[in-house]
CSV table of C-alpha atoms in Angstrom, one decimal:
chain,number,residue,atom,x,y,z
A,1,MET,CA,48.3,216.5,105.2
A,2,ALA,CA,47.0,213.0,105.2
A,3,ASN,CA,45.5,212.1,108.7
A,4,HIS,CA,42.7,210.0,110.0
A,5,HIS,CA,40.0,212.5,108.7
A,6,ASP,CA,41.4,212.8,105.1
A,7,THR,CA,41.6,209.0,104.7
A,8,GLY,CA,37.8,208.7,105.3
A,9,TYR,CA,37.0,211.2,102.6
A,10,LYS,CA,39.5,209.7,100.2
A,11,GLU,CA,37.5,206.8,100.5
A,12,LEU,CA,34.5,208.5,99.6
A,13,PHE,CA,35.7,210.2,96.7
A,14,SER,CA,37.2,206.9,95.2
A,15,TYR,CA,33.7,206.0,94.4
A,16,PRO,CA,32.4,208.1,91.2
A,17,GLU,CA,28.9,208.5,92.6
A,18,PHE,CA,30.1,210.6,95.3
A,19,VAL,CA,32.4,212.7,93.0
A,20,GLN,CA,29.0,213.3,90.9
A,21,GLN,CA,26.9,214.2,94.0
A,22,LEU,CA,30.0,216.6,94.9
A,23,ILE,CA,29.7,218.4,91.4
A,24,GLU,CA,26.0,218.0,91.0
A,25,GLY,CA,25.0,219.0,94.5
A,26,PHE,CA,27.6,221.9,95.2
A,27,ALA,CA,29.2,223.1,92.2
A,28,PRO,CA,27.5,225.6,89.5
A,29,ALA,CA,24.7,224.0,87.7
A,30,GLU,CA,26.3,225.1,84.2
A,31,ILE,CA,29.3,223.1,84.9
A,32,SER,CA,27.6,219.8,85.9
A,33,ALA,CA,25.4,220.1,83.0
A,34,MET,CA,27.9,219.5,80.7
A,35,MET,CA,29.3,216.5,82.2
A,36,ASP,CA,28.9,213.0,81.1
A,37,PHE,CA,29.2,211.7,84.6
A,38,SER,CA,29.2,208.1,83.1
A,39,THR,CA,32.6,208.8,81.8
A,40,LEU,CA,34.3,209.3,85.1
A,41,THR,CA,37.7,207.7,85.3
A,42,ASN,CA,39.9,207.6,88.6
A,43,HIS,CA,43.5,209.1,88.0
A,44,SER,CA,44.3,209.6,91.8
A,45,GLY,CA,48.1,208.8,92.8
A,46,ASN,CA,50.8,210.1,94.6
A,47,TYR,CA,52.6,213.3,93.5
A,48,ILE,CA,56.1,214.8,95.1
A,49,THR,CA,55.6,218.7,95.4
A,50,PRO,CA,59.3,220.2,95.7
A,51,LEU,CA,57.9,223.6,96.6
A,52,PHE,CA,56.4,222.4,100.0
A,53,GLU,CA,58.5,219.1,100.5
A,54,GLU,CA,55.5,216.9,100.8
A,55,LYS,CA,54.4,213.9,99.3
A,56,PHE,CA,50.5,213.9,99.1
A,57,GLU,CA,47.6,211.7,97.7
A,58,ASP,CA,45.4,213.9,95.4
A,59,VAL,CA,41.8,212.9,94.3
A,60,VAL,CA,41.8,213.4,90.6
A,61,TRP,CA,39.2,212.2,88.1
A,62,SER,CA,38.4,213.0,84.7
A,63,VAL,CA,35.1,213.3,83.0
A,64,GLU,CA,34.0,214.3,79.2
A,65,VAL,CA,32.5,217.6,79.0
A,66,THR,CA,30.4,218.6,75.9
A,67,GLN,CA,29.9,222.1,74.9
A,68,GLU,CA,28.6,223.6,71.4
A,69,GLY,CA,29.0,220.1,70.0
A,70,VAL,CA,32.7,219.6,70.9
A,71,THR,CA,33.5,217.0,73.6
A,72,GLN,CA,36.7,217.1,75.6
A,73,ARG,CA,38.0,215.5,78.9
A,74,VAL,CA,38.3,217.7,81.8
A,75,PHE,CA,40.2,216.8,85.1
A,76,LEU,CA,38.7,217.4,88.5
A,77,TYR,CA,41.5,218.2,91.0
A,78,ILE,CA,39.8,217.7,94.3
A,79,LEU,CA,42.0,219.2,97.4
A,80,LEU,CA,40.6,218.1,100.7
A,81,GLU,CA,41.4,221.0,103.0
A,82,PHE,CA,40.7,219.8,106.6
A,83,GLN,CA,42.8,221.9,109.1
A,84,SER,CA,41.4,224.0,111.7
A,85,SER,CA,42.5,227.2,110.2
A,86,VAL,CA,42.1,229.2,106.8
A,87,ASP,CA,45.1,228.7,104.7
A,88,HIS,CA,45.6,232.0,102.9
A,89,THR,CA,48.5,230.4,100.8
A,90,MET,CA,45.9,228.1,99.1
A,91,PRO,CA,46.3,230.2,95.8
A,92,ILE,CA,49.9,229.4,95.7
A,93,ARG,CA,49.8,225.8,96.7
A,94,LEU,CA,46.9,225.0,94.0
A,95,LEU,CA,49.1,226.9,91.3
A,96,HIS,CA,51.9,224.7,92.4
A,97,TYR,CA,49.9,221.4,92.8
A,98,VAL,CA,48.2,221.9,89.3
A,99,ALA,CA,51.8,222.5,87.7
A,100,CYS,CA,53.2,219.1,89.3
A,101,PHE,CA,50.1,217.5,88.0
A,102,TYR,CA,50.7,218.7,84.6
A,103,ASP,CA,54.3,217.6,84.8
A,104,HIS,CA,52.9,214.1,85.7
A,105,LEU,CA,50.7,214.1,82.6
A,106,LEU,CA,53.8,215.1,80.4
A,107,LYS,CA,56.2,212.6,82.3
A,108,SER,CA,53.7,209.6,81.9
A,109,ARG,CA,53.0,210.7,78.4
A,110,VAL,CA,49.3,210.9,79.1
A,111,THR,CA,49.8,214.0,76.6
A,112,THR,CA,52.6,216.1,74.8
A,113,PRO,CA,53.5,219.6,74.7
A,114,GLY,CA,52.4,219.4,70.9
A,115,GLU,CA,49.0,217.8,72.1
A,116,GLY,CA,48.4,220.4,74.7
A,117,LEU,CA,47.3,220.5,78.2
A,118,PRO,CA,43.9,219.5,79.4
A,119,PRO,CA,41.6,221.8,81.2
A,120,VAL,CA,41.5,221.5,85.0
A,121,LEU,CA,38.6,222.1,87.5
A,122,PRO,CA,40.3,222.9,90.8
A,123,VAL,CA,38.1,222.2,93.6
A,124,VAL,CA,39.0,222.8,97.3
A,125,LEU,CA,36.9,221.1,99.9
A,126,TYR,CA,37.0,222.6,103.3
A,127,ASN,CA,35.3,221.6,106.5
A,128,GLY,CA,36.7,224.1,109.2
A,129,SER,CA,34.6,225.9,111.8
A,130,ARG,CA,35.8,229.3,110.4
A,131,ARG,CA,34.3,230.3,107.2
A,132,TRP,CA,36.9,230.5,104.4
A,133,SER,CA,38.3,234.0,103.9
A,134,ALA,CA,41.3,233.3,101.6
A,135,GLU,CA,41.5,234.4,98.2
A,136,GLN,CA,40.4,232.1,95.4
A,137,ASP,CA,42.6,233.3,92.6
A,138,ILE,CA,46.3,233.8,92.9
A,139,TYR,CA,45.9,237.1,90.8
A,140,ALA,CA,43.9,238.5,93.8
A,141,MET,CA,47.0,238.1,96.1
A,142,ILE,CA,49.3,240.4,93.9
A,143,ARG,CA,49.1,243.9,95.5
A,144,PRO,CA,49.0,246.5,94.8
A,145,GLU,CA,47.6,245.6,91.4
A,146,PRO,CA,50.2,245.9,88.6
A,147,PRO,CA,49.8,248.2,85.4
A,148,SER,CA,47.6,247.5,82.9
A,149,PHE,CA,50.9,246.6,80.7
A,150,LEU,CA,52.0,244.0,83.1
A,151,GLN,CA,48.6,242.3,84.2
A,152,VAL,CA,48.8,240.0,81.2
A,153,TYR,CA,52.1,238.5,82.5
A,154,GLN,CA,50.7,237.8,86.1
A,155,PRO,CA,49.6,234.1,87.1
A,156,HIS,CA,46.1,233.2,86.9
A,157,LEU,CA,44.5,230.1,88.7
A,158,ARG,CA,41.1,230.2,90.4
A,159,TYR,CA,39.8,227.4,92.4
A,160,TYR,CA,36.1,226.4,93.2
A,161,LEU,CA,35.4,226.4,97.0
A,162,ILE,CA,32.9,224.1,98.6
A,163,ASP,CA,32.9,225.4,102.4
A,164,GLU,CA,30.8,222.6,104.1
A,165,GLY,CA,30.0,224.9,107.1
A,166,ARG,CA,28.4,227.6,105.2
A,167,TYR,CA,25.5,225.2,104.3
A,168,THR,CA,22.4,225.2,106.6
A,169,ASP,CA,20.3,222.1,107.4
A,170,GLU,CA,17.7,223.5,105.3
A,171,GLN,CA,20.0,223.9,102.4
A,172,LEU,CA,21.5,220.3,102.7
A,173,GLY,CA,17.9,218.7,103.0
A,174,ARG,CA,17.1,220.0,99.8
A,175,ARG,CA,20.0,218.0,98.4
A,176,GLN,CA,18.8,214.3,99.0
A,177,THR,CA,22.2,212.7,98.6
A,178,PRO,CA,24.4,210.6,100.8
A,179,LEU,CA,27.0,213.2,100.5
A,180,SER,CA,24.8,215.9,101.6
A,181,GLY,CA,24.1,213.6,104.3
A,182,VAL,CA,27.7,213.4,105.2
A,183,PHE,CA,28.0,217.3,105.2
A,184,GLY,CA,25.3,217.3,107.7
A,185,VAL,CA,27.0,214.7,110.2
A,186,GLU,CA,30.2,217.0,109.7
A,187,ASN,CA,28.3,220.2,110.6
A,188,ALA,CA,26.6,218.6,113.6
A,189,GLY,CA,30.3,219.0,115.4
A,190,GLN,CA,30.2,217.4,118.8
A,191,SER,CA,26.7,218.2,119.8
A,192,TRP,CA,25.5,214.7,120.3
A,193,GLU,CA,21.9,215.7,119.8
A,194,ALA,CA,22.5,217.3,116.3
A,195,LEU,CA,24.6,214.1,115.6
A,196,GLN,CA,21.5,212.0,116.4
A,197,GLN,CA,19.2,213.7,114.2
A,198,ALA,CA,22.1,214.2,111.4
A,199,VAL,CA,22.6,210.4,111.4
A,200,ASN,CA,18.9,209.6,111.4
A,201,ARG,CA,18.4,211.7,108.0
A,202,ILE,CA,21.4,209.9,106.7
A,203,VAL,CA,20.0,206.7,107.2
A,204,ALA,CA,16.6,207.8,105.7
A,205,ILE,CA,18.8,208.6,102.7
A,206,ILE,CA,20.4,205.5,102.4
A,207,GLU,CA,17.2,203.4,102.7
A,208,ALA,CA,15.7,205.6,99.8
A,209,ASP,CA,18.8,204.8,97.4
A,210,PRO,CA,18.5,202.2,94.6
A,211,HIS,CA,22.0,201.0,95.4
A,212,LYS,CA,21.3,200.9,99.2
A,213,GLU,CA,23.6,198.0,100.4
A,214,ARG,CA,26.6,199.4,98.5
A,215,ILE,CA,26.0,203.0,99.7
A,216,ASP,CA,25.4,201.8,103.4
A,217,ARG,CA,28.7,199.9,103.3
A,218,ILE,CA,30.7,203.0,102.3
A,219,ILE,CA,28.8,205.6,104.7
A,220,THR,CA,29.1,203.1,107.6
A,221,ARG,CA,33.1,203.0,107.1
A,222,TRP,CA,33.1,206.9,106.9
A,223,LEU,CA,30.8,207.2,110.0
A,224,LYS,CA,32.7,204.9,112.3
A,225,ARG,CA,36.1,206.9,111.4
A,226,HIS,CA,34.1,210.1,111.9
A,227,LEU,CA,33.0,209.0,115.4
A,228,GLN,CA,36.4,207.7,116.3
A,229,ARG,CA,38.0,211.1,115.5
A,230,VAL,CA,35.2,213.2,117.3
A,231,ALA,CA,34.6,210.9,120.2
A,232,PRO,CA,37.4,209.0,120.9
A,233,ARG,CA,36.8,208.3,124.6
A,234,ALA,CA,32.8,208.4,124.4
A,235,GLY,CA,32.7,204.6,124.8
A,236,LEU,CA,30.7,204.0,121.7
A,237,ASP,CA,30.4,200.4,120.6
A,238,LEU,CA,31.7,200.9,117.0
A,239,ASP,CA,33.1,197.1,116.7
A,240,ARG,CA,29.5,195.7,116.2
A,241,LEU,CA,28.3,198.7,113.9
A,242,ASN,CA,28.3,197.1,110.3
A,243,SER,CA,25.5,198.8,108.8
A,244,LEU,CA,23.7,201.7,109.4
A,245,VAL,CA,20.3,200.6,108.4
A,246,GLU,CA,20.8,197.2,110.0
A,247,ASP,CA,22.4,198.1,113.2
A,248,ARG,CA,20.6,202.0,113.7
A,249,ASP,CA,18.8,200.8,117.0
A,250,MET,CA,22.2,199.7,118.4
A,251,LEU,CA,23.7,203.1,117.0
A,252,ALA,CA,20.6,205.1,118.2
A,253,GLU,CA,21.1,203.7,121.7
A,254,ASN,CA,24.5,204.6,122.0
A,255,LEU,CA,23.8,208.2,120.6
A,256,GLU,CA,20.7,208.8,122.9
A,257,ASN,CA,23.1,207.9,126.1
A,258,LEU,CA,25.6,210.7,125.0
A,259,VAL,CA,22.5,212.9,124.2
A,260,LYS,CA,21.2,212.6,127.8
A,261,LYS,CA,25.0,213.0,129.2
A,262,GLU,CA,25.2,216.1,127.0
A,263,ARG,CA,22.0,217.4,128.6
A,264,LEU,CA,22.8,216.7,132.2
A,265,GLU,CA,26.2,218.2,132.0
A,266,GLY,CA,24.7,221.2,130.2
A,267,ARG,CA,22.3,221.6,133.1
A,268,GLN,CA,24.9,221.3,135.7
A,269,GLU,CA,27.3,223.9,133.8
A,270,GLY,CA,24.2,226.2,133.5
A,271,ARG,CA,23.5,225.9,137.4
A,272,GLN,CA,27.2,226.4,138.1
A,273,GLU,CA,27.4,229.5,136.0
A,274,GLY,CA,24.3,230.8,137.6
A,275,PHE,CA,25.9,230.3,141.3
A,276,ALA,CA,29.2,231.9,140.0
A,277,GLY,CA,26.9,235.1,138.5
A,278,LEU,CA,25.1,235.5,141.7
A,279,LEU,CA,28.2,235.3,143.8
A,280,ARG,CA,29.9,238.0,141.7
A,281,LEU,CA,27.1,240.3,142.1
A,282,GLN,CA,27.4,239.9,145.8
A,283,LEU,CA,30.9,240.4,146.0
A,284,THR,CA,30.8,243.5,143.7
A,285,PHE,CA,28.3,245.1,146.4
A,286,LYS,CA,30.4,244.2,149.3
A,287,PHE,CA,33.9,245.0,147.8
A,288,GLY,CA,33.3,247.2,144.8
A,289,GLU,CA,34.6,246.6,141.3
A,290,LEU,CA,36.3,243.1,141.2
A,291,PRO,CA,40.0,242.6,139.8
A,292,PRO,CA,40.4,240.3,137.0
A,293,TRP,CA,41.6,237.4,138.7
A,294,VAL,CA,38.3,237.1,140.9
A,295,ASP,CA,36.6,236.4,137.6
A,296,GLU,CA,39.1,233.8,136.5
A,297,LYS,CA,38.6,232.1,140.0
A,298,LEU,CA,34.7,232.0,139.6
A,299,ALA,CA,34.9,230.9,135.8
A,300,THR,CA,36.9,227.7,137.0
A,301,ALA,CA,35.3,226.9,140.4
A,302,THR,CA,33.6,223.9,141.3
A,303,ASP,CA,30.3,223.7,143.0
A,304,GLU,CA,32.1,223.0,146.2
A,305,GLN,CA,34.5,225.9,146.1
A,306,LEU,CA,31.6,228.3,145.2
A,307,GLY,CA,29.7,227.2,148.1
A,308,ARG,CA,32.6,227.5,150.8
A,309,TRP,CA,33.3,231.3,149.1
A,310,GLY,CA,29.5,231.9,149.5
A,311,THR,CA,29.5,231.1,153.3
A,312,ARG,CA,32.9,232.7,153.9
A,313,MET,CA,31.7,235.9,152.1
A,314,LEU,CA,29.6,236.8,155.0
A,315,THR,CA,32.5,237.1,157.6
A,316,ALA,CA,35.5,237.9,155.3
A,317,ASN,CA,36.8,241.5,155.3
A,318,SER,CA,39.0,241.3,151.9
A,319,LEU,CA,39.0,239.5,148.7
A,320,ASP,CA,42.1,237.8,150.0
A,321,GLU,CA,40.5,236.6,153.1
A,322,LEU,CA,37.8,235.2,151.1
A,323,PHE,CA,39.7,233.2,148.6
A,324,ARG,CA,42.5,231.9,150.9
A,325,GLN,CA,43.3,228.2,150.8
């Protein structure tokens, strides 16, 4: 599961302030209100999961939680899910991952069976373009629901989902944190105009941060990885990008050139679609209902081909004659 994308996020969540921003900004308020984020401790490591035959790097932190005067340590198990499609086996995976993590705690003598296992908050952070539709509790996957006398014997593990794409720009704007700025950049996709606006917003957030220099370094490294992933052939000059704050004019110029290119390509595409649509109407009027292969040709045609077919249509007696090579 580790890839270029995951690596950038794993670095972000190796810093306690980003873990705090994730929980405070995107988890239920009653959960974050009980946490003492000054006690955050990193437990991330490598684990082998026999069921899925993979080695993965968890993002695992612990934090002290106080409720009704009782303080205990809770483990935050953050799974970064950066796949193009929704994984409907996620409840099974999480059950297995948490079991492996508990096994690790026992084998490393962090706890013993007699002392008991600590509570875990499993969090799935997902950034796919499709909205998440998998079940969030493994019990919901058991169908039909077992009779009441069997229900108590079925597995239960629920994870908390943070689906980046479901947050609007307005909602992210109300969370003035570097992480909300990162989500905004992710949600911009490959629209250079939207990306430019998102980068401008995250620079403003960094400049207002009391730890500006530290956050600037972290976000700059993440953004360079992000741009390399979404635009490997865009020709961006990223080698000289060392600070979003200090080098923002240079980055803005790069993005502005891409915005102009995007708009030009959009106008050309719109013009081409207009030509194709007009030609289709003319062909329908002359030859009647068109077969599907004609639509395919029109949809993929160049300006030159559309112009040639438009001229040839005046004398052609059939579609085959019109589209001959």
